Amino acid sequence: MPKIISATEAVNDIDNGATVMFGGFLAVGTPETLINALIAKDIRDLTIICNDTGFIDKGVGKLIVQRRVKKLYASHIGTNPETGKQINAKEIEADIIPQGTLAERVRAGGAGLGGFLTPTGLGTVVEEGKQIIEVNSKPYLLELPLQADFALLHAKAADKAGNLLFHGTAQNFNPLMAMAAATVIAEVDELIDDYFDPNIVHTPGFLVDYLVKREG
């Protein structure tokens, strides 16, 4: 069963230079309380894996604005102009990945796969530096799995066993990332003193290491 701790305790083991996955899509399903705790701890040089960099005052965007990120893996940066500025100034190394490919790379990391083949990105900058493999005379890019030291998630609720429920589209990348990180920390809106019906669980509690009650 996951341990219930404070946000400050949750980020205690996250050090400078760590690789961290963040659930969320345009900050929906993003753990704001944990991000605020990272900023308060003054953690820097992070490698972050996320769908997008949110907004300048919301989601992962706050880490960008505070210049805490060294390398970024994401599919979209357009809603946070600060991200583009730092990439153009070579202050952040960025790997912009097609969204479906990003999701599948995370899934592959969680499933223990060595990678997967996709035609997405052939003939574009996406294929630069990547191995092209032919299958039945058709070319595919070999995309490698993504894993992280930590996954920071945001769930609607957790039960006594740490099983997680996500609200609507807040599922997005959260369940995938719960499988692809060494340590999983879930920020939750509600802690339920009971057990969920197993048929409705989105992420089983055995994947979750720590629970943090969302603030605000």
Tab-separated table of C-alpha atoms in Angstrom, residues 34-195:
chain	number	residue	atom	x	y	z
A	34	LEU	CA	4.007	18.527	-6.625
A	35	ILE	CA	5.289	20.986	-9.224
A	36	ASN	CA	5.059	23.780	-6.667
A	37	ALA	CA	7.014	21.612	-4.212
A	38	LEU	CA	9.741	21.023	-6.821
A	39	ILE	CA	10.054	24.769	-7.359
A	40	ALA	CA	10.185	25.405	-3.611
A	41	LYS	CA	12.993	22.848	-3.273
A	42	ASP	CA	14.936	24.688	-6.001
A	43	ILE	CA	15.562	21.536	-8.045
A	44	ARG	CA	17.332	22.223	-11.348
A	45	ASP	CA	18.714	20.610	-14.514
A	46	LEU	CA	15.725	18.305	-14.820
A	47	THR	CA	15.040	16.111	-17.817
A	48	ILE	CA	11.263	16.108	-18.153
A	49	ILE	CA	8.946	13.912	-20.196
A	50	CYS	CA	5.446	15.302	-20.739
A	51	ASN	CA	2.854	15.811	-23.432
A	52	ASP	CA	3.291	19.602	-23.446
A	53	THR	CA	4.714	22.437	-21.373
A	54	GLY	CA	1.365	23.812	-20.224
A	55	PHE	CA	1.187	27.564	-19.773
A	56	ILE	CA	3.562	30.096	-18.242
A	57	ASP	CA	1.620	30.024	-14.969
A	58	LYS	CA	0.192	26.523	-14.991
A	59	GLY	CA	1.399	22.943	-15.213
A	60	VAL	CA	4.896	22.063	-16.316
A	61	GLY	CA	5.193	25.586	-17.712
A	62	LYS	CA	6.061	26.880	-14.247
A	63	LEU	CA	9.226	24.748	-14.284
A	64	ILE	CA	10.148	26.179	-17.682
A	65	VAL	CA	9.631	29.767	-16.541
A	66	GLN	CA	11.705	29.088	-13.420
A	67	ARG	CA	14.472	27.656	-15.672
A	68	ARG	CA	14.566	24.304	-13.921
A	69	VAL	CA	14.623	22.200	-17.105
A	70	LYS	CA	17.717	21.053	-18.957
A	71	LYS	CA	16.136	18.638	-21.452
A	72	LEU	CA	12.558	18.296	-22.653
A	73	TYR	CA	10.681	15.459	-24.329
A	74	ALA	CA	7.247	16.681	-25.424
A	75	SER	CA	4.805	16.750	-28.323
A	76	HIS	CA	3.617	20.359	-28.059
A	77	ILE	CA	5.030	23.643	-26.765
A	78	GLY	CA	2.827	26.248	-28.469
A	79	THR	CA	0.800	27.311	-25.415
A	80	ASN	CA	3.921	28.359	-23.509
A	81	PRO	CA	5.973	30.953	-25.447
A	82	GLU	CA	8.742	30.795	-22.851
A	83	THR	CA	9.544	27.241	-23.937
A	84	GLY	CA	10.211	28.302	-27.528
A	85	LYS	CA	12.371	31.217	-26.381
A	86	GLN	CA	14.578	28.955	-24.285
A	87	ILE	CA	14.855	26.353	-27.038
A	88	ASN	CA	15.855	29.003	-29.592
A	89	ALA	CA	18.409	30.405	-27.145
A	90	LYS	CA	19.770	26.843	-26.690
A	91	GLU	CA	19.023	27.007	-22.980
A	92	ILE	CA	16.921	23.841	-23.219
A	93	GLU	CA	17.648	20.748	-25.294
A	94	ALA	CA	14.322	19.668	-26.789
A	95	ASP	CA	13.086	16.509	-28.471
A	96	ILE	CA	9.698	17.365	-30.004
A	97	ILE	CA	7.930	14.057	-30.649
A	98	PRO	CA	4.673	13.267	-32.506
A	99	GLN	CA	2.050	12.768	-29.811
A	100	GLY	CA	1.164	9.175	-30.625
A	101	THR	CA	4.842	8.278	-30.816
A	102	LEU	CA	5.471	9.916	-27.439
A	103	ALA	CA	2.655	7.911	-25.833
A	104	GLU	CA	3.903	4.684	-27.376
A	105	ARG	CA	7.499	5.332	-26.304
A	106	VAL	CA	6.295	5.734	-22.721
A	107	ARG	CA	4.150	2.606	-23.026
A	108	ALA	CA	7.110	0.681	-24.426
A	109	GLY	CA	9.199	1.822	-21.492
A	110	GLY	CA	6.603	0.554	-19.059
A	111	ALA	CA	6.097	-2.736	-20.899
A	112	GLY	CA	9.809	-3.524	-21.019
A	113	LEU	CA	9.977	-3.396	-24.825
A	114	GLY	CA	13.144	-2.548	-26.715
A	115	GLY	CA	11.271	-0.120	-28.990
A	116	PHE	CA	8.708	-0.165	-31.773
A	117	LEU	CA	8.388	0.585	-35.481
A	118	THR	CA	6.284	3.419	-36.889
A	119	PRO	CA	6.007	5.227	-40.231
A	120	THR	CA	5.189	8.493	-38.440
A	121	GLY	CA	7.888	11.083	-39.106
A	122	LEU	CA	9.450	9.485	-42.167
A	123	GLY	CA	10.780	12.124	-44.513
A	124	THR	CA	10.733	14.816	-41.810
A	125	VAL	CA	13.124	16.105	-39.151
A	126	VAL	CA	11.691	13.419	-36.861
A	127	GLU	CA	13.710	10.742	-38.648
A	128	GLU	CA	17.066	12.495	-38.147
A	129	GLY	CA	19.515	10.234	-36.351
A	130	LYS	CA	17.100	7.310	-36.187
A	131	GLN	CA	17.395	3.834	-37.604
A	132	ILE	CA	15.097	3.006	-40.517
A	133	ILE	CA	13.994	-0.618	-40.763
A	134	GLU	CA	12.133	-2.181	-43.696
A	135	VAL	CA	9.336	-4.657	-43.057
A	136	ASN	CA	7.636	-6.212	-46.092
A	137	SER	CA	9.386	-3.597	-48.253
A	138	LYS	CA	7.935	-0.716	-46.213
A	139	PRO	CA	10.192	1.660	-44.219
A	140	TYR	CA	9.635	2.361	-40.531
A	141	LEU	CA	11.421	4.386	-37.883
A	142	LEU	CA	12.724	2.537	-34.861
A	143	GLU	CA	11.533	4.516	-31.833
A	144	LEU	CA	13.133	3.740	-28.481
A	145	PRO	CA	11.343	3.453	-25.112
A	146	LEU	CA	11.204	6.248	-22.549
A	147	GLN	CA	11.623	5.673	-18.817
A	148	ALA	CA	12.141	7.971	-15.852
A	149	ASP	CA	13.410	8.090	-12.301
A	150	PHE	CA	10.075	9.511	-11.148
A	151	ALA	CA	6.532	9.846	-12.476
A	152	LEU	CA	4.412	12.626	-10.965
A	153	LEU	CA	0.713	12.082	-11.572
A	154	HIS	CA	-2.604	13.716	-10.708
A	155	ALA	CA	-5.610	11.517	-9.951
A	156	LYS	CA	-9.167	12.275	-8.893
A	157	ALA	CA	-9.109	9.764	-6.036
A	158	ALA	CA	-7.159	6.965	-4.389
A	159	ASP	CA	-8.546	4.189	-2.217
A	160	LYS	CA	-7.023	2.437	0.812
A	161	ALA	CA	-4.878	0.255	-1.436
A	162	GLY	CA	-3.610	3.190	-3.499
A	163	ASN	CA	-5.687	2.301	-6.549
A	164	LEU	CA	-6.215	5.407	-8.670
A	165	LEU	CA	-9.178	6.873	-10.525
A	166	PHE	CA	-8.680	9.688	-13.038
A	167	HIS	CA	-11.462	12.095	-13.955
A	168	GLY	CA	-12.442	12.029	-17.623
A	169	THR	CA	-9.707	13.145	-19.989
A	170	ALA	CA	-7.320	13.643	-17.059
A	171	GLN	CA	-6.390	10.009	-17.655
A	172	ASN	CA	-4.353	11.099	-20.730
A	173	PHE	CA	-0.696	10.187	-20.042
A	174	ASN	CA	-1.078	9.389	-16.338
A	175	PRO	CA	-1.706	5.594	-16.457
A	176	LEU	CA	1.063	5.085	-19.031
A	177	MET	CA	3.599	6.995	-16.955
A	178	ALA	CA	2.683	5.023	-13.833
A	179	MET	CA	4.267	2.011	-15.537
A	180	ALA	CA	7.412	3.653	-16.872
A	181	ALA	CA	9.131	5.157	-13.813
A	182	ALA	CA	11.138	3.748	-10.939
A	183	THR	CA	9.177	5.780	-8.355
A	184	VAL	CA	5.547	6.844	-8.820
A	185	ILE	CA	4.062	9.716	-6.803
A	186	ALA	CA	0.357	10.421	-7.222
A	187	GLU	CA	-1.228	13.700	-6.180
A	188	VAL	CA	-4.923	13.061	-5.484
A	189	ASP	CA	-7.988	15.200	-4.891
A	190	GLU	CA	-9.572	12.665	-2.538
A	191	LEU	CA	-8.326	9.869	-0.274
A	192	ILE	CA	-11.122	7.287	0.082
A	193	ASP	CA	-11.302	5.178	3.251
A	194	ASP	CA	-12.578	2.146	1.355
A	195	TYR	CA	-11.709	0.008	-1.662
